[in-house]
Amino acid sequence: MKILKDILYKVAIEAVKGVTDVAINKIEFDSRKIELNDVFVAIRGTLSDGHTFIDKALSQGATVIICEEFPEVIVNGVTYIKVVNSNEALAFISSNYYDNPSSNLRLVGVTGTNGKTTIASLLYQLFKAAGYKVGLLSTVEILVDEVNYKATHTTPDSLMINYYLNEMAETGCEFCFMEVSSHGIHQKRTEGLHFQGGIFTNLSHDHLDYHKTFAEYRDVKKAFFDGLPKTAFAISNVDDKNGTIMFQNIRAKKVTYALKSYADYRAQILENQFTGLLLKINNNEVWTKLIGSFNAYNLLAIYATAIELGLEEQEALRLLSSLESVSGRFQYIISEQKITAIVDYAHTPDALENVLNTIGDIRTQNEQLITVVGCGGDRDKTKRPIMAQIASELSTKVIFTSDNPRTEDQELILQDMEKGVEPQNYKKTVSILDRKQAIKTACQMANPNDIILIAGKGHETYQEINGVRHHFDDLETVIELLEKLNK
């Protein structure tokens, strides 16, 4: 049992009705999970307002209500705490409830539009290979040393973050690498955490359905670096024009990395093939299994982080060379017919362009590059024509298809994409609603030595249509279809 007043440290409290010297069971912001003597935090969400569920929480046994406005009816024996921001309050009380587990870990957050999963996951891989117990909080998976938990969000809610950080601390993990999304920052999920470092990858068109403007999206990312203490380090990609913005008026140690600009950590691509990259990092050559210039940036950020966390230079380079690609990130197979199929999570214009340019740099131009791509429903509509324009410009043939249409009409999504195709590229494109049929068509179009890129879903193993998730795995599907074609 915890005492209420002990978990309120750092919470911006406006008023209290009741007593704070009471024992509490646990914290919840979902009224359906409330049990006797629980704390219920009323969160204003995008779809519902937790304040409307206060009565339900009380009926199920909540004895403490944390809210942004008091309900009309105050129940005797219940403590009500009015706070400035319920999301922020949840973050602080969650951290306090679990005895601030992040302070017992060397926690590094990775933020930016692209590369977060790759960098966080490969840092986990690298430090595990170096002999440490390590934790990972990513889009793909949550790892407490070697125990794997299913991930549901890029940045989990504050309660889950601190629950897993506590598990890591109790398991003896020394490091934790964590993806930090713009939603997570904006919704205060990372408040109260003690970060030793932060990494900025890049910034491009994404999540403008949520943030409304690019400036707002950028400023939310910057807020993460603004919050780093002076004992932390901030590592930023200064080839990205927003890289130096992240450094403005921050307290943390500033560390830069780049391929094109002067920086503390610099890399040069010496060879770029389907088998890997040969890089020159700060005058040291290293061969890696990852592919493409975007991965050169990711690897450089990983190397810089490893050095800033105290690894010896040659050891970091040795470990860098052994890293394996992350699920759904430029995963490729080569069929018996010599058709190369690549599955990648690229679901933003910048990520799609990076992947297509990487393939363009490696291919001989004698083969076809067939791209299968879609755009998600109920998300930023403005990127749809941009992605279609990029795909049709940089591919030999393009098949537009569904990609988690959610509650939107799939036909309308494809129509939005088609608007971005320039007249000279019309003949390159075809639209096929059914994603499996689209991939099958790409396989049938392909000749020996051709390349198929299936973009957008990467590691995801479902297709969400009308609110229902159906099993669908791009890699599994293309392997199955290429094997059938071969037979």
XYZ file of C-alpha atoms in Angstrom:
487
model
C 0.000 0.000 0.000
C 1.105 3.543 -0.803
C 0.049 6.755 0.927
C -1.647 9.320 -1.333
C 0.418 12.327 -0.230
C 3.639 10.456 -1.080
C 2.732 10.096 -4.764
C 1.743 13.761 -5.248
C 5.334 15.080 -5.396
C 5.749 17.579 -8.285
C 2.037 17.515 -9.207
C 0.647 21.018 -9.942
C -2.309 21.028 -7.520
C -4.939 23.801 -7.577
C -7.261 22.598 -4.801
C -7.927 19.610 -2.528
C -11.205 18.386 -1.037
C -10.668 15.641 1.505
C -7.528 14.249 3.109
C -4.269 13.146 1.489
C -3.012 11.010 4.377
C -4.854 7.916 3.138
C -3.704 4.540 1.826
C -4.300 3.858 -1.847
C -4.319 0.635 -3.846
C -3.287 1.519 -7.412
C -3.707 4.191 -10.095
C -6.072 3.956 -13.075
C -7.343 6.316 -15.787
C -9.736 3.710 -17.228
C -12.829 3.557 -15.009
C -13.474 -0.065 -16.071
C -10.300 -1.178 -14.279
C -11.057 0.534 -10.971
C -11.015 -1.550 -7.757
C -11.442 -0.730 -4.057
C -9.237 2.167 -2.811
C -7.905 2.996 -6.286
C -6.956 6.459 -7.557
C -8.936 7.480 -10.654
C -7.324 10.092 -12.905
C -9.846 11.835 -15.165
C -8.100 12.441 -18.509
C -9.506 14.591 -21.311
C -8.834 12.510 -24.428
C -9.440 13.108 -28.125
C -12.448 10.754 -28.157
C -13.786 10.909 -24.595
C -13.503 12.890 -21.349
C -12.607 10.944 -18.220
C -14.536 13.453 -16.111
C -17.782 11.877 -17.371
C -16.716 8.556 -15.829
C -16.038 9.809 -12.291
C -19.351 8.427 -10.973
C -18.607 5.013 -12.482
C -15.131 5.017 -10.914
C -16.675 5.832 -7.515
C -19.264 3.086 -7.870
C -16.444 0.583 -8.429
C -14.545 1.627 -5.294
C -12.315 4.595 -6.174
C -11.512 6.650 -3.082
C -9.352 9.323 -4.757
C -10.310 11.383 -7.815
C -7.719 13.474 -9.658
C -9.353 15.857 -12.097
C -9.115 19.228 -13.837
C -12.498 20.324 -12.496
C -14.465 19.144 -9.476
C -17.709 17.259 -10.158
C -20.970 18.895 -9.049
C -21.556 16.255 -6.378
C -18.815 15.728 -3.781
C -19.027 12.373 -1.992
C -18.051 12.179 1.682
C -15.005 10.032 2.382
C -13.578 10.570 -1.099
C -10.531 12.774 -1.717
C -10.749 15.073 -4.752
C -7.613 16.730 -6.114
C -7.956 19.424 -8.757
C -4.859 19.699 -10.938
C -3.683 21.977 -13.747
C -3.226 19.114 -16.221
C -4.443 15.538 -15.631
C -2.030 14.021 -18.170
C 0.923 15.651 -16.447
C -0.415 14.648 -13.014
C -0.752 11.036 -14.166
C 2.876 11.044 -15.312
C 4.203 12.342 -11.993
C 2.056 10.155 -9.733
C 2.881 7.088 -11.848
C 6.586 7.767 -11.486
C 6.218 8.395 -7.740
C 4.054 5.285 -7.268
C 6.817 3.100 -8.713
C 9.512 4.969 -6.719
C 10.857 6.861 -9.751
C 12.360 3.851 -11.558
C 13.887 5.930 -14.376
C 16.352 7.414 -11.889
C 17.764 3.903 -11.416
C 18.356 3.434 -15.162
C 20.431 5.142 -17.834
C 17.424 6.142 -19.923
C 17.858 7.451 -23.485
C 14.933 8.771 -25.548
C 14.853 8.777 -29.355
C 12.593 11.243 -31.178
C 12.101 12.433 -34.758
C 9.907 11.462 -37.702
C 11.894 8.497 -39.033
C 14.459 6.146 -37.515
C 13.186 6.005 -33.923
C 12.441 2.277 -33.898
C 15.654 1.329 -35.689
C 17.877 3.410 -33.418
C 16.228 2.369 -30.136
C 16.089 -1.316 -31.135
C 19.678 -1.438 -32.392
C 20.965 0.334 -29.288
C 19.249 -2.409 -27.285
C 20.957 -5.004 -29.523
C 24.349 -3.323 -29.211
C 24.359 -2.976 -25.422
C 23.037 -6.520 -24.985
C 25.944 -7.726 -27.132
C 28.271 -5.654 -24.934
C 27.154 -7.753 -21.959
C 24.670 -5.450 -20.233
C 21.109 -6.023 -19.059
C 19.003 -3.657 -21.183
C 15.404 -2.506 -21.602
C 13.585 -1.344 -24.736
C 10.350 0.618 -25.196
C 9.555 0.685 -28.923
C 6.749 0.549 -31.499
C 7.648 -3.053 -32.345
C 8.218 -4.504 -28.888
C 8.846 -3.861 -25.213
C 11.773 -5.775 -23.791
C 12.698 -6.111 -20.127
C 16.156 -7.574 -20.640
C 15.125 -10.762 -22.494
C 11.407 -10.834 -21.623
C 9.262 -9.639 -24.542
C 5.940 -7.787 -24.166
C 3.610 -6.731 -26.974
C 3.813 -3.008 -27.833
C 0.579 -1.132 -28.611
C 1.784 2.487 -28.914
C 5.019 4.222 -29.953
C 5.081 5.798 -26.496
C 2.915 3.877 -23.965
C 0.830 5.735 -21.365
C 2.601 7.026 -18.256
C 1.408 4.162 -16.074
C 2.724 1.514 -18.448
C 6.011 3.366 -19.009
C 6.728 3.445 -15.294
C 5.492 -0.117 -14.778
C 7.975 -1.403 -17.374
C 10.779 0.877 -16.170
C 10.207 -0.506 -12.672
C 10.375 -4.059 -14.056
C 13.657 -3.158 -15.758
C 15.137 -1.634 -12.611
C 14.115 -4.638 -10.492
C 15.535 -7.034 -13.105
C 18.884 -5.259 -12.881
C 18.832 -3.473 -16.237
C 21.395 -0.687 -16.474
C 20.185 0.913 -19.729
C 16.823 1.578 -21.349
C 16.287 2.883 -24.887
C 12.906 4.411 -25.567
C 11.055 5.776 -28.586
C 9.542 9.152 -27.749
C 6.696 10.142 -30.073
C 5.299 13.628 -30.592
C 1.940 12.388 -29.225
C 3.705 11.095 -26.115
C 5.479 14.418 -25.541
C 2.350 16.506 -26.189
C 0.255 14.325 -23.871
C 2.899 14.642 -21.112
C 3.516 10.877 -20.958
C 7.257 11.363 -20.450
C 6.972 13.982 -17.669
C 8.765 13.005 -14.478
C 11.201 10.670 -16.234
C 14.951 11.066 -15.700
C 16.605 10.939 -19.123
C 20.366 10.649 -19.404
C 20.226 11.341 -23.124
C 18.048 12.320 -26.056
C 18.522 11.670 -29.786
C 16.994 13.712 -32.628
C 16.819 11.873 -35.976
C 15.042 14.145 -38.470
C 11.770 15.950 -39.052
C 9.439 15.618 -42.022
C 5.753 15.578 -42.929
C 3.814 13.424 -40.414
C 1.029 13.559 -37.810
C -0.359 16.864 -39.120
C -3.842 15.467 -38.508
C -2.943 15.753 -34.800
C -0.569 18.709 -34.588
C -2.246 20.795 -37.351
C 0.923 22.668 -38.375
C 4.507 21.624 -39.026
C 5.744 24.335 -36.625
C 3.636 22.887 -33.814
C 4.916 19.378 -34.606
C 8.525 20.651 -34.527
C 8.017 22.580 -31.286
C 6.565 19.538 -29.542
C 9.697 17.577 -30.468
C 11.857 20.440 -29.188
C 10.002 20.403 -25.859
C 11.570 16.995 -25.166
C 15.083 18.477 -25.470
C 14.080 21.557 -23.465
C 13.258 19.209 -20.594
C 16.615 17.396 -20.521
C 18.713 18.224 -17.425
C 22.234 19.668 -17.659
C 23.622 16.244 -16.671
C 22.173 14.707 -19.856
C 23.401 14.735 -23.454
C 21.420 15.747 -26.553
C 22.519 14.161 -29.841
C 21.177 15.837 -32.983
C 21.365 15.274 -36.736
C 22.579 18.657 -38.013
C 22.153 17.669 -41.666
C 18.463 18.158 -40.922
C 17.613 21.874 -40.889
C 15.677 21.346 -37.645
C 18.651 19.702 -35.935
C 20.115 22.950 -34.601
C 16.655 24.188 -33.537
C 16.491 21.307 -31.048
C 19.618 22.742 -29.381
C 18.316 26.287 -28.827
C 18.427 27.258 -25.138
C 18.764 23.709 -23.813
C 20.717 22.764 -20.688
C 21.998 19.357 -21.848
C 25.404 18.715 -23.421
C 25.143 19.290 -27.204
C 26.471 16.543 -29.476
C 26.128 16.627 -33.277
C 26.222 13.998 -36.025
C 26.072 14.329 -39.810
C 27.044 12.897 -43.178
C 27.232 16.228 -45.004
C 27.966 18.886 -42.354
C 30.726 19.505 -39.839
C 29.835 17.550 -36.691
C 31.245 15.797 -33.628
C 30.456 12.441 -35.248
C 30.771 12.219 -39.025
C 30.319 9.363 -41.486
C 31.022 8.815 -45.157
C 29.391 6.080 -47.242
C 32.143 4.183 -49.059
C 29.971 1.333 -50.387
C 26.189 0.868 -50.507
C 24.950 -2.586 -51.597
C 22.090 -4.976 -50.855
C 24.548 -6.880 -48.690
C 25.338 -3.876 -46.496
C 27.117 -0.557 -46.027
C 30.807 0.247 -45.781
C 31.111 3.392 -43.668
C 33.962 5.603 -42.599
C 33.060 6.942 -39.141
C 35.440 9.517 -37.673
C 38.264 8.052 -39.818
C 37.491 4.425 -38.898
C 36.121 2.059 -41.565
C 33.332 -0.332 -40.550
C 31.225 -2.796 -42.569
C 27.589 -3.080 -41.449
C 24.711 -5.351 -42.440
C 22.252 -2.465 -42.780
C 21.481 -0.822 -46.127
C 20.975 2.740 -47.393
C 21.943 6.310 -46.552
C 19.088 6.618 -44.033
C 20.649 3.719 -42.126
C 24.041 5.430 -42.308
C 22.420 8.218 -40.230
C 20.856 5.680 -37.862
C 24.155 3.860 -37.365
C 25.999 7.122 -36.769
C 23.467 8.136 -34.097
C 23.877 4.701 -32.470
C 27.667 4.990 -32.517
C 27.567 8.508 -31.030
C 25.210 7.339 -28.271
C 27.379 4.336 -27.445
C 30.449 6.563 -27.060
C 28.558 9.153 -24.982
C 27.370 6.323 -22.711
C 30.972 5.259 -22.146
C 31.741 2.451 -24.595
C 35.268 2.347 -25.972
C 35.553 3.427 -29.634
C 36.839 0.149 -31.131
C 34.372 -1.903 -29.106
C 31.501 0.282 -30.359
C 32.644 -0.168 -33.976
C 32.950 -3.945 -33.548
C 29.441 -4.164 -32.115
C 28.083 -1.833 -34.814
C 29.264 -4.251 -37.512
C 27.264 -7.130 -36.003
C 23.872 -5.370 -35.777
C 20.928 -7.006 -37.567
C 18.075 -5.096 -39.231
C 14.876 -4.447 -37.268
C 11.607 -6.196 -38.145
C 9.826 -4.426 -41.011
C 12.699 -2.028 -41.691
C 14.170 -2.734 -45.149
C 13.696 -6.464 -44.710
C 14.293 -8.268 -47.956
C 14.142 -11.722 -49.479
C 15.360 -12.986 -52.865
C 13.161 -15.616 -54.511
C 14.377 -18.597 -56.530
C 13.473 -16.557 -59.636
C 15.941 -13.871 -58.438
C 13.152 -11.401 -57.623
C 14.066 -9.179 -54.671
C 11.138 -8.245 -52.400
C 11.651 -5.515 -49.785
C 9.239 -4.802 -46.916
C 9.604 -1.438 -45.201
C 7.579 0.595 -42.692
C 7.975 3.775 -44.788
C 4.638 5.535 -44.252
C 5.704 9.178 -44.567
C 6.806 11.025 -47.736
C 10.360 11.429 -46.454
C 10.732 7.775 -45.423
C 9.313 6.546 -48.743
C 11.650 8.801 -50.711
C 14.635 7.614 -48.635
C 13.858 3.949 -49.288
C 13.234 4.462 -53.016
C 16.422 6.521 -53.386
C 18.382 3.840 -51.539
C 17.079 1.187 -53.931
C 17.797 3.551 -56.850
C 21.401 3.958 -55.695
C 21.938 0.194 -55.593
C 20.032 -1.025 -58.671
C 21.543 -1.150 -62.163
C 18.501 0.483 -63.877
C 18.182 -2.615 -66.121
C 15.553 -4.077 -63.803
C 12.077 -2.900 -62.833
C 11.334 -1.326 -59.458
C 7.683 -2.122 -58.634
C 6.285 -0.282 -55.591
C 3.174 -1.292 -53.628
C 2.050 1.551 -51.358
C -1.018 2.905 -49.581
C -1.965 5.529 -46.998
C -3.765 5.040 -43.686
C -7.355 6.093 -43.105
C -8.432 8.610 -40.430
C -4.952 10.144 -40.542
C -3.201 13.089 -42.201
C -4.770 13.348 -45.684
C -2.317 15.946 -46.996
C 0.532 13.449 -47.316
C -1.424 11.101 -49.628
C -0.825 12.878 -52.961
C 2.777 13.618 -51.937
C 3.523 9.944 -51.298
C 1.855 8.967 -54.586
C 3.929 11.553 -56.470
C 7.168 10.278 -54.911
C 6.323 6.623 -55.585
C 5.324 7.225 -59.221
C 8.361 9.416 -59.892
C 10.956 7.038 -58.429
C 9.498 3.637 -59.478
C 9.094 1.801 -62.771
C 5.567 0.752 -61.825
C 3.359 1.593 -58.833
C 0.356 -0.164 -57.322
C -1.726 1.967 -54.951
C -3.580 -0.127 -52.375
C -5.117 -0.130 -48.899
C -3.053 0.413 -45.750
C -5.167 0.348 -42.585
C -8.152 2.280 -44.024
C -9.729 2.173 -40.547
C -13.165 3.826 -40.848
C -12.531 5.659 -44.141
C -13.772 4.647 -47.588
C -10.807 2.892 -49.241
C -11.751 4.194 -52.687
C -11.608 7.806 -51.459
C -8.140 7.260 -49.945
C -6.841 5.963 -53.269
C -8.475 8.887 -55.087
C -6.603 11.271 -52.773
C -3.351 9.500 -53.653
C -4.028 9.479 -57.397
C -4.310 13.285 -57.371
C -0.555 13.451 -56.738
C 0.451 11.534 -59.862
C 1.844 13.799 -62.574
C 0.579 13.256 -66.161
C 3.823 11.733 -67.447
C 3.534 9.019 -64.750
C -0.131 8.017 -65.264
C 0.788 4.904 -67.260
C 3.041 3.682 -64.453
C 0.245 3.440 -61.903
C -2.673 1.153 -61.106
C -4.984 1.050 -58.061
C -5.981 -2.271 -56.465
C -8.010 -2.047 -53.238
C -7.232 -5.501 -51.863
C -3.676 -5.433 -50.446
C -3.008 -9.140 -51.019
C -4.159 -8.841 -54.621
C -1.930 -5.776 -55.053
C 1.115 -7.706 -53.802
C 0.152 -10.685 -55.992
C -0.071 -8.396 -59.033
C 3.382 -6.962 -58.261
C 4.794 -10.508 -58.075
C 3.163 -11.382 -61.419
C 4.583 -8.222 -63.032
C 8.112 -8.977 -61.835
C 10.760 -10.653 -63.951
C 14.049 -12.172 -62.758
C 16.307 -9.496 -61.124
C 13.358 -7.099 -60.646
C 12.751 -5.425 -57.276
C 9.418 -5.175 -55.430
C 9.043 -2.654 -52.606
C 6.059 -3.148 -50.284
C 5.860 0.027 -48.220
C 3.842 1.323 -45.292
C 3.133 -1.491 -42.839
C 6.542 -3.007 -42.118
C 6.362 -5.005 -38.883
C 2.568 -4.729 -38.532
C 0.706 -8.045 -38.693
C -2.809 -6.692 -39.247
C -4.957 -4.678 -41.628
C -7.534 -2.468 -39.864
C -10.781 -2.136 -41.853
C -13.948 -0.578 -40.392
C -12.534 -0.795 -36.877
C -11.710 -4.524 -37.145
C -8.138 -5.813 -37.271
C -7.625 -8.693 -39.715
C -4.382 -10.681 -39.773
C -2.105 -9.435 -42.539
C 1.670 -9.608 -42.774
C 3.420 -8.078 -45.818
C 6.554 -10.227 -45.520
C 4.594 -13.433 -44.934
C 2.310 -12.611 -47.891
C 5.051 -11.836 -50.423
C 7.056 -14.948 -49.447
C 3.954 -17.114 -49.916
C 3.082 -15.541 -53.281
C 6.611 -15.733 -54.699
C 6.841 -19.406 -53.668
C 3.536 -20.132 -55.477
C 4.773 -18.333 -58.590
C 7.954 -20.348 -58.541
C 5.983 -23.601 -58.409
